[in-house]
CSV table of C-alpha atoms in Angstrom, one decimal:
chain,number,residue,atom,x,y,z
A,998,UNK,CA,30.0,106.3,85.9
A,999,UNK,CA,32.0,105.1,89.0
A,1000,UNK,CA,30.6,102.3,91.0
A,1001,UNK,CA,28.5,103.5,93.9
A,1002,UNK,CA,29.8,102.5,97.3
A,1003,UNK,CA,27.1,102.1,100.0
A,1004,UNK,CA,27.1,104.0,103.3
A,1005,UNK,CA,27.3,101.8,106.4
A,1006,UNK,CA,24.8,104.0,108.3
A,1007,UNK,CA,21.3,105.4,107.8
A,1008,UNK,CA,21.6,108.6,105.7
A,1009,UNK,CA,21.3,111.8,107.7
A,1010,UNK,CA,19.0,114.7,106.8
A,1011,UNK,CA,20.2,118.0,108.1
A,1012,UNK,CA,19.4,121.7,108.2
A,1013,UNK,CA,21.7,123.7,106.0
A,1014,UNK,CA,23.3,127.0,107.1
A,1015,UNK,CA,21.1,129.9,106.2
A,1016,UNK,CA,21.7,133.6,106.9
A,1017,UNK,CA,18.9,135.2,108.9
A,1018,UNK,CA,16.4,132.3,108.5
A,1019,UNK,CA,18.7,129.8,110.1
A,1020,UNK,CA,18.5,131.4,113.6
A,1021,UNK,CA,17.5,129.5,116.8
A,1022,UNK,CA,13.7,129.2,116.2
A,1023,UNK,CA,14.2,127.5,112.8
A,1024,UNK,CA,16.8,125.2,114.2
A,1025,UNK,CA,14.7,124.1,117.1
A,1026,UNK,CA,11.6,123.5,115.0
A,1027,UNK,CA,13.7,121.5,112.5
A,1028,UNK,CA,15.1,119.3,115.3
A,1029,UNK,CA,11.6,118.8,116.7
A,1030,UNK,CA,10.5,117.5,113.3
A,1031,UNK,CA,13.3,115.1,112.7
A,1032,UNK,CA,16.5,117.0,111.5
A,1033,UNK,CA,19.5,114.9,112.5
A,1034,UNK,CA,21.8,117.9,112.8
A,1035,UNK,CA,21.4,121.7,112.4
A,1036,UNK,CA,23.9,124.2,111.0
A,1037,UNK,CA,23.8,127.7,112.4
A,1038,UNK,CA,24.0,130.7,110.0
A,1039,UNK,CA,27.5,131.6,108.9
A,1040,UNK,CA,29.3,133.8,111.5
A,1041,UNK,CA,32.4,135.6,110.2
A,1042,UNK,CA,35.4,135.3,112.5
A,1043,UNK,CA,35.8,139.0,113.2
A,1044,UNK,CA,32.1,139.4,114.1
A,1045,UNK,CA,32.4,137.1,117.1
A,1046,UNK,CA,36.0,137.5,118.2
A,1047,UNK,CA,35.9,139.6,121.3
A,1048,UNK,CA,32.3,138.5,122.2
A,1049,UNK,CA,31.4,137.8,125.8
A,1050,UNK,CA,29.8,134.5,126.6
A,1051,UNK,CA,26.7,135.1,128.7
A,1052,UNK,CA,24.5,132.5,130.4
A,1053,UNK,CA,20.8,133.4,129.6
A,1054,UNK,CA,19.2,131.3,132.3
A,1055,UNK,CA,15.6,132.4,131.9
A,1056,UNK,CA,15.4,130.9,128.4
A,1057,UNK,CA,18.1,128.2,128.8
A,1058,UNK,CA,20.4,129.7,126.2
A,1059,UNK,CA,24.0,130.8,125.9
A,1060,UNK,CA,24.5,134.2,124.3
A,1061,UNK,CA,27.6,135.6,122.7
A,1062,UNK,CA,27.3,139.3,123.1
A,1063,UNK,CA,29.4,142.0,121.5
A,1064,UNK,CA,29.2,145.7,120.6
A,1065,UNK,CA,29.7,146.8,117.1
A,1066,UNK,CA,33.4,147.1,116.1
A,1067,UNK,CA,32.7,150.6,114.8
A,1068,UNK,CA,30.7,151.6,117.9
A,1069,UNK,CA,32.3,150.0,120.9
A,1070,UNK,CA,30.3,152.1,123.4
A,1071,UNK,CA,26.9,150.9,122.2
A,1072,UNK,CA,24.8,148.3,124.1
A,1073,UNK,CA,26.2,144.8,123.2
A,1074,UNK,CA,24.0,142.8,120.9
A,1075,UNK,CA,23.6,139.0,120.5
A,1076,UNK,CA,25.9,137.8,117.8
A,1077,UNK,CA,25.1,134.1,118.3
A,1078,UNK,CA,22.5,132.3,120.5
A,1079,UNK,CA,22.3,128.6,121.2
A,1080,UNK,CA,20.0,126.5,123.4
A,1081,UNK,CA,22.1,124.5,125.9
A,1082,UNK,CA,19.8,121.5,126.2
A,1083,UNK,CA,17.8,121.3,122.9
A,1084,UNK,CA,20.5,121.7,120.3
A,1085,UNK,CA,24.0,121.5,121.8
A,1086,UNK,CA,24.6,117.9,120.7
A,1087,UNK,CA,23.3,118.5,117.2
A,1088,UNK,CA,24.5,122.0,116.4
A,1089,UNK,CA,27.2,122.7,113.9
A,1090,UNK,CA,28.7,126.2,114.1
A,1091,UNK,CA,29.5,127.5,110.6
A,1092,UNK,CA,32.5,129.8,110.4
A,1093,UNK,CA,33.4,132.3,107.7
A,1094,UNK,CA,37.2,132.9,107.6
A,1095,UNK,CA,40.2,133.3,105.3
A,1096,UNK,CA,42.7,133.1,108.1
A,1097,UNK,CA,43.9,130.0,110.0
A,1098,UNK,CA,44.7,132.2,113.1
A,1099,UNK,CA,41.3,133.9,113.1
A,1100,UNK,CA,39.5,130.7,112.4
A,1101,UNK,CA,41.1,129.0,115.4
A,1102,UNK,CA,40.4,132.0,117.6
A,1103,UNK,CA,36.8,131.9,116.7
A,1104,UNK,CA,36.5,128.1,117.1
A,1105,UNK,CA,37.9,128.3,120.6
A,1106,UNK,CA,35.2,130.9,121.6
A,1107,UNK,CA,32.3,128.5,120.8
A,1108,UNK,CA,34.0,125.1,121.2
A,1109,UNK,CA,32.3,124.2,124.5
A,1110,UNK,CA,28.8,125.0,123.2
A,1111,UNK,CA,28.6,123.3,119.9
A,1112,UNK,CA,28.8,119.8,118.4
A,1113,UNK,CA,31.1,120.6,115.5
A,1114,UNK,CA,32.8,123.4,113.5
A,1115,UNK,CA,32.1,123.8,109.7
A,1116,UNK,CA,34.1,126.1,107.4
A,1117,UNK,CA,32.2,127.9,104.8
A,1118,UNK,CA,34.0,127.5,101.4
A,1119,UNK,CA,31.0,128.0,99.2
A,1120,UNK,CA,29.3,131.3,99.9
A,1121,UNK,CA,29.1,133.3,96.7
A,1122,UNK,CA,28.1,136.6,98.2
A,1123,UNK,CA,30.3,139.6,97.4
A,1124,UNK,CA,30.8,140.4,101.1
A,1125,UNK,CA,32.3,137.0,101.6
A,1126,UNK,CA,34.4,136.5,98.4
A,1127,UNK,CA,35.9,140.0,98.4
A,1128,UNK,CA,37.6,139.2,101.7
A,1129,UNK,CA,38.9,135.9,100.5
A,1130,UNK,CA,36.3,133.9,102.4
A,1131,UNK,CA,33.5,131.6,101.2
A,1132,UNK,CA,33.7,130.5,97.6
A,1133,UNK,CA,36.9,132.5,97.1
A,1134,UNK,CA,38.7,129.8,99.1
A,1135,UNK,CA,38.0,127.4,96.2
A,1136,UNK,CA,40.6,129.5,94.3
A,1137,UNK,CA,43.2,129.3,97.1
A,1138,UNK,CA,43.2,125.6,98.0
A,1139,UNK,CA,46.4,125.9,100.0
A,1140,UNK,CA,44.8,128.5,102.3
A,1141,UNK,CA,41.6,126.4,102.5
A,1142,UNK,CA,43.5,123.3,103.6
A,1143,UNK,CA,45.7,125.3,106.0
A,1144,UNK,CA,42.6,126.6,107.8
A,1145,UNK,CA,41.1,123.1,108.0
A,1146,UNK,CA,44.3,121.6,109.3
A,1147,UNK,CA,44.7,124.4,111.9
A,1148,UNK,CA,41.1,123.8,113.1
A,1149,UNK,CA,41.6,120.0,113.4
A,1150,UNK,CA,44.8,120.6,115.5
A,1151,UNK,CA,43.2,123.2,117.7
A,1152,UNK,CA,39.7,121.8,118.5
A,1153,UNK,CA,39.4,118.5,116.5
A,1154,UNK,CA,39.6,114.9,117.5
A,1155,UNK,CA,42.3,114.2,120.2
A,1156,UNK,CA,42.1,117.7,121.7
A,1157,UNK,CA,40.2,118.6,124.8
A,1158,UNK,CA,37.3,119.7,122.7
A,1159,UNK,CA,37.2,116.6,120.4
A,1160,UNK,CA,35.0,118.3,117.8
A,1161,UNK,CA,34.5,117.1,114.3
A,1162,UNK,CA,35.7,119.6,111.7
A,1163,UNK,CA,33.9,119.8,108.3
A,1164,UNK,CA,33.8,122.0,105.2
A,1165,UNK,CA,31.1,123.0,102.7
A,1166,UNK,CA,32.2,123.7,99.1
A,1167,UNK,CA,30.6,124.2,95.7
A,1168,UNK,CA,31.4,122.5,92.4
A,1169,UNK,CA,34.3,123.9,90.3
A,1170,UNK,CA,34.3,124.5,86.5
A,1171,UNK,CA,34.8,122.1,84.9
A,1172,UNK,CA,32.9,120.0,87.4
A,1173,UNK,CA,35.3,117.1,87.2
A,1174,UNK,CA,38.0,119.4,88.6
A,1175,UNK,CA,36.2,119.2,91.9
A,1176,UNK,CA,37.7,115.7,92.4
A,1177,UNK,CA,41.2,117.1,92.6
A,1178,UNK,CA,40.2,119.6,95.3
A,1179,UNK,CA,38.4,116.9,97.3
A,1180,UNK,CA,41.5,114.7,97.2
A,1181,UNK,CA,43.3,117.5,99.0
A,1182,UNK,CA,40.6,118.3,101.5
A,1183,UNK,CA,40.2,114.7,102.7
A,1184,UNK,CA,43.8,114.7,103.8
A,1185,UNK,CA,43.4,117.6,106.3
A,1186,UNK,CA,41.7,115.5,109.0
A,1187,UNK,CA,38.1,116.6,108.4
A,1188,UNK,CA,35.2,114.5,109.5
A,1189,UNK,CA,32.7,115.6,106.8
A,1190,UNK,CA,32.5,117.3,103.5
A,1191,UNK,CA,29.4,118.8,102.0
A,1192,UNK,CA,29.2,119.7,98.3
A,1193,UNK,CA,26.6,122.2,97.1
A,1194,UNK,CA,26.0,120.9,93.6
A,1195,UNK,CA,26.0,124.3,92.0
A,1196,UNK,CA,28.9,126.3,90.8
A,1197,UNK,CA,29.6,129.7,92.4
A,1198,UNK,CA,28.0,131.8,89.6
A,1199,UNK,CA,24.8,129.8,89.7
A,1200,UNK,CA,21.7,131.3,91.3
A,1201,UNK,CA,19.3,129.3,93.5
A,1202,UNK,CA,16.6,129.3,90.8
A,1203,UNK,CA,19.0,127.3,88.5
A,1204,UNK,CA,18.6,123.6,88.9
A,1205,UNK,CA,21.2,121.9,91.0
A,1206,UNK,CA,23.7,119.8,89.0
A,1207,UNK,CA,23.2,116.0,89.2
A,1208,UNK,CA,26.3,114.8,87.3
A,1209,UNK,CA,26.6,111.1,88.5
A,1210,UNK,CA,30.3,110.9,87.5
A,1211,UNK,CA,31.2,113.9,89.6
A,1212,UNK,CA,29.0,113.3,92.6
A,1213,UNK,CA,29.7,109.6,92.9
A,1214,UNK,CA,33.4,110.3,92.3
A,1215,UNK,CA,33.5,112.7,95.2
A,1216,UNK,CA,31.6,110.2,97.4
A,1217,UNK,CA,34.1,107.4,96.6
A,1218,UNK,CA,37.1,109.7,97.4
A,1219,UNK,CA,35.5,110.7,100.7
A,1220,UNK,CA,34.6,107.1,101.7
A,1221,UNK,CA,38.1,105.8,100.8
A,1222,UNK,CA,39.5,108.3,103.3
A,1223,UNK,CA,37.0,107.9,106.1
A,1224,UNK,CA,35.3,111.2,105.5
A,1225,UNK,CA,31.5,111.5,105.4
A,1226,UNK,CA,30.0,113.0,102.3
A,1227,UNK,CA,26.8,115.2,102.3
A,1228,UNK,CA,25.1,116.9,99.4
A,1229,UNK,CA,23.2,120.1,99.2
A,1230,UNK,CA,21.1,121.6,96.4
A,1231,UNK,CA,17.4,121.1,95.5
A,1232,UNK,CA,16.7,118.6,98.3
A,1233,UNK,CA,13.0,118.8,99.1
A,1234,UNK,CA,12.4,116.6,102.1
A,1235,UNK,CA,13.7,113.5,104.0
A,1236,UNK,CA,12.2,111.1,101.5
A,1237,UNK,CA,13.9,112.9,98.7
A,1238,UNK,CA,17.2,113.0,100.6
A,1239,UNK,CA,17.2,109.3,101.2
A,1240,UNK,CA,16.6,108.6,97.5
A,1241,UNK,CA,19.6,110.8,96.5
A,1242,UNK,CA,21.8,109.2,99.1
A,1243,UNK,CA,21.0,105.8,97.7
A,1244,UNK,CA,21.5,106.9,94.1
A,1245,UNK,CA,24.9,108.5,94.7
A,1246,UNK,CA,26.3,106.6,97.7
A,1247,UNK,CA,26.0,109.6,100.1
A,1248,UNK,CA,26.0,109.7,103.9
A,1249,UNK,CA,23.5,112.5,104.1
A,1250,UNK,CA,21.8,115.5,102.5
A,1251,UNK,CA,21.4,119.2,103.6
A,1252,UNK,CA,18.1,120.9,103.1
A,1253,UNK,CA,18.0,124.7,102.7
A,1254,UNK,CA,15.2,126.4,100.8
A,1255,UNK,CA,12.6,123.7,101.5
A,1256,UNK,CA,13.4,124.0,105.2
A,1257,UNK,CA,13.2,127.7,105.0
A,1258,UNK,CA,9.7,127.4,103.6
A,1259,UNK,CA,8.7,124.6,106.0
A,1260,UNK,CA,11.0,123.4,108.8
A,1261,UNK,CA,8.9,120.2,109.2
A,1262,UNK,CA,10.3,118.9,105.9
A,1263,UNK,CA,12.5,116.5,107.9
A,1264,UNK,CA,9.5,114.3,108.8
A,1265,UNK,CA,9.5,112.2,105.7
A,1266,UNK,CA,7.6,112.8,102.5
A,1267,UNK,CA,6.1,116.2,101.5
A,1268,UNK,CA,2.7,114.8,102.3
A,1269,UNK,CA,3.7,114.4,106.0
A,1270,UNK,CA,4.8,118.0,106.4
A,1271,UNK,CA,2.8,120.5,108.5
A,1272,UNK,CA,0.7,123.0,106.7
A,1273,UNK,CA,2.4,126.4,106.3
A,1274,UNK,CA,0.0,127.9,108.9
A,1275,UNK,CA,0.9,125.2,111.5
A,1276,UNK,CA,4.6,125.4,110.7
A,1277,UNK,CA,4.5,129.2,111.0
A,1278,UNK,CA,2.6,129.0,114.3
A,1279,UNK,CA,5.2,126.5,115.7
A,1280,UNK,CA,8.1,128.9,114.7
A,1281,UNK,CA,6.3,131.8,116.3
A,1282,UNK,CA,5.8,130.0,119.6
A,1283,UNK,CA,9.4,128.9,119.7
A,1284,UNK,CA,10.6,132.4,118.8
A,1285,UNK,CA,8.9,133.9,121.8
A,1286,UNK,CA,10.1,131.1,124.1
A,1287,UNK,CA,13.8,131.8,123.2
A,1288,UNK,CA,13.3,135.6,123.1
A,1289,UNK,CA,14.2,135.8,119.4
A,1290,UNK,CA,14.5,139.3,117.9
A,1291,UNK,CA,11.1,140.5,116.6
A,1292,UNK,CA,12.4,141.6,113.1
A,1293,UNK,CA,14.2,138.3,112.6
A,1294,UNK,CA,11.1,136.4,113.6
A,1295,UNK,CA,9.0,138.3,111.1
A,1296,UNK,CA,11.6,137.6,108.4
A,1297,UNK,CA,11.5,133.9,109.1
A,1298,UNK,CA,7.7,133.8,109.0
A,1299,UNK,CA,7.7,135.7,105.7
A,1300,UNK,CA,9.4,132.7,104.1
A,1301,UNK,CA,6.9,130.2,105.6
A,1302,UNK,CA,3.6,131.9,105.0
A,1303,UNK,CA,2.5,131.8,101.4
A,1304,UNK,CA,2.7,135.2,99.8
A,1305,UNK,CA,-0.8,135.0,98.2
A,1306,UNK,CA,-2.5,134.2,101.5
A,1307,UNK,CA,-4.2,137.1,103.3
A,1308,UNK,CA,-2.2,136.1,106.5
A,1309,UNK,CA,1.1,137.1,104.8
A,1310,UNK,CA,0.3,140.9,104.7
A,1311,UNK,CA,-1.2,140.8,108.2
A,1312,UNK,CA,2.0,139.2,109.7
A,1313,UNK,CA,4.5,141.2,107.8
A,1314,UNK,CA,2.8,144.5,108.7
A,1315,UNK,CA,2.6,143.6,112.4
A,1316,UNK,CA,4.5,145.9,114.7
A,1317,UNK,CA,4.5,143.7,117.8
A,1318,UNK,CA,4.4,140.1,118.8
A,1319,UNK,CA,0.9,140.7,120.2
A,1320,UNK,CA,-0.4,141.8,116.8
A,1321,UNK,CA,1.3,138.8,115.2
A,1322,UNK,CA,-0.1,136.3,117.7
A,1323,UNK,CA,-3.6,137.8,117.2
A,1324,UNK,CA,-3.5,137.3,113.5
A,1325,UNK,CA,-2.1,133.8,113.7
A,1326,UNK,CA,-4.2,132.6,116.6
A,1327,UNK,CA,-1.2,131.9,118.8
A,1328,UNK,CA,-1.2,132.6,122.6
A,1329,UNK,CA,1.1,135.5,123.4
A,1330,UNK,CA,3.9,134.6,125.8
A,1331,UNK,CA,4.0,137.3,128.6
A,1332,UNK,CA,7.1,139.2,129.6
A,1333,UNK,CA,8.8,139.3,126.2
A,1334,UNK,CA,12.0,141.3,126.2
A,1335,UNK,CA,12.3,140.9,122.5
A,1336,UNK,CA,9.0,142.7,121.9
A,1337,UNK,CA,9.1,145.9,119.9
A,1338,UNK,CA,7.9,149.1,121.3
A,1339,UNK,CA,4.1,149.5,121.8
A,1340,UNK,CA,4.4,153.3,121.8
A,1341,UNK,CA,2.4,155.2,119.1
A,1342,UNK,CA,4.5,155.3,115.9
A,1343,UNK,CA,4.7,158.9,114.8
A,1344,UNK,CA,4.2,159.9,111.2
A,1345,UNK,CA,7.1,161.4,109.2
A,1346,UNK,CA,5.4,164.8,109.3
A,1347,UNK,CA,5.1,164.7,113.1
A,1348,UNK,CA,8.8,163.8,113.3
A,1349,UNK,CA,9.6,166.6,110.9
A,1350,UNK,CA,7.9,169.2,113.0
A,1351,UNK,CA,10.1,168.0,115.9
A,1352,UNK,CA,13.2,168.3,113.6
A,1353,UNK,CA,13.8,164.6,113.5
A,1354,UNK,CA,13.1,163.9,109.8
A,1355,UNK,CA,14.6,166.2,107.2
A,1356,UNK,CA,13.0,164.2,104.3
A,1357,UNK,CA,9.6,164.7,105.7
A,1358,UNK,CA,10.3,168.3,106.3
A,1359,UNK,CA,11.2,168.8,102.7
A,1360,UNK,CA,7.9,167.1,101.8
A,1361,UNK,CA,5.8,169.6,103.7
A,1362,UNK,CA,6.4,168.9,107.4
A,1363,UNK,CA,6.6,172.6,108.2
A,1364,UNK,CA,10.3,172.9,109.0
A,1365,UNK,CA,12.2,176.0,107.9
A,1366,UNK,CA,14.3,175.8,104.7
A,1367,UNK,CA,12.2,172.9,103.4
A,1368,UNK,CA,13.0,173.5,99.7
A,1369,UNK,CA,16.7,173.9,100.4
A,1370,UNK,CA,16.8,170.6,102.3
A,1371,UNK,CA,14.9,168.9,99.5
A,1372,UNK,CA,17.4,170.1,97.0
A,1373,UNK,CA,20.3,168.8,99.1
A,1374,UNK,CA,18.7,165.4,99.5
A,1375,UNK,CA,18.1,165.0,95.8
A,1376,UNK,CA,21.8,165.8,95.1
A,1377,UNK,CA,22.8,163.3,97.8
A,1378,UNK,CA,20.6,160.5,96.4
A,1379,UNK,CA,22.0,161.2,92.9
A,1380,UNK,CA,25.5,160.8,94.2
A,1381,UNK,CA,24.8,157.6,96.1
A,1382,UNK,CA,23.0,156.2,93.0
A,1383,UNK,CA,26.1,156.9,90.8
A,1384,UNK,CA,28.4,155.2,93.3
A,1385,UNK,CA,26.1,152.2,93.5
A,1386,UNK,CA,26.0,151.8,89.7
A,1387,UNK,CA,29.8,152.0,89.5
A,1388,UNK,CA,30.2,149.4,92.2
A,1389,UNK,CA,27.6,147.1,90.5
A,1390,UNK,CA,29.5,147.4,87.1
A,1391,UNK,CA,32.8,146.7,88.9
A,1392,UNK,CA,31.3,143.5,90.6
A,1393,UNK,CA,30.0,142.3,87.3
A,1394,UNK,CA,33.4,142.8,85.7
A,1395,UNK,CA,35.2,140.9,88.4
A,1396,UNK,CA,32.7,138.0,88.2
A,1397,UNK,CA,33.1,137.9,84.4
A,1398,UNK,CA,36.8,137.7,84.7
A,1399,UNK,CA,36.6,134.8,87.1
A,1400,UNK,CA,34.2,133.0,84.8
A,1401,UNK,CA,36.5,133.5,81.7
A,1402,UNK,CA,39.5,132.2,83.6
A,1403,UNK,CA,37.7,129.1,84.8
A,1404,UNK,CA,37.2,130.4,88.3
A,1405,UNK,CA,34.2,130.1,90.6
A,1406,UNK,CA,33.6,133.7,91.9
A,1407,UNK,CA,30.3,135.3,90.9
A,1408,UNK,CA,26.7,135.7,91.9
A,1409,UNK,CA,24.7,133.6,94.1
């Protein structure tokens, strides 16, 4: 095992990038309870390129608004929202890209509103790797290094933006091969490297890898080149993060699933954390204050409230913020624009009678030609199911080929 070199600063404990659950409410609550930095959810380059920066003064936020690429005439939606005062100095924007040009274009859009840019080179999801992004970049190190070098030149230290550039990777197979990749990455001018100590095919339920030779080796390479080294994977709280940093000579740790379940995990030990009810109430209050989307708020809360608790079903079945607040004993914030409709929700049969729901019509809604519609729907469902199965088998085959060849593409 390589000798452990000691960091010169207090280890940092930060919020990891998380799709959907890593939106503004979670980030702000994490900061309130001690997170040193917060990563936003991965935003793919083409999703935000062309977005309009809008100052949302009533809630103190900056919104990046854009219509769908496939429906340019629709009402613009919020692609990314950040709070100007509460997180700007601690917010790291995570970017998904496989193109140096698109990565730079994206970074320039948000550069004035964030504290750093991080490139995602570890996402194992199919939507990411099939486009050459995320973990697929681990198989194309030259492209990965080119993107990082381009970001450093465009918005990094010495530019008018002076932003630290970082990258998040996963372990390669064999694990020791990761050291060679890290040797290349630290030469690009990055400020920080985060290694998720799982390989690409590994699922979250599989224990993170704690190979001291590999982790300490990566840390030593980074420190020798003036690059901060963070670790991600099965970190439960700040106390646990500090123990891991001391053991492997790290500068910090990222917390993902534990923060998703309770964003107060940055306080210290697990005993110091808020109860799940208090943590959920805190997130709900913040969500209303920053006008967070109702569906997304419900999704975040569904990861905090314990599934066996009666409150879980009450909250996840709520149709409005008012219902949610009533169940959780939280005061409703008036004038919410993110509130869902309070109009009576019509049944499928009622919609069918108005010609709005063909499925319900076939089930007895009274529309003409019900049996004919039902037959068509069955045929359509059968066709879709066949396509899905074929795609699933194809994805499995691709993942298996990567695994056989020593690659890292696969399932999350």
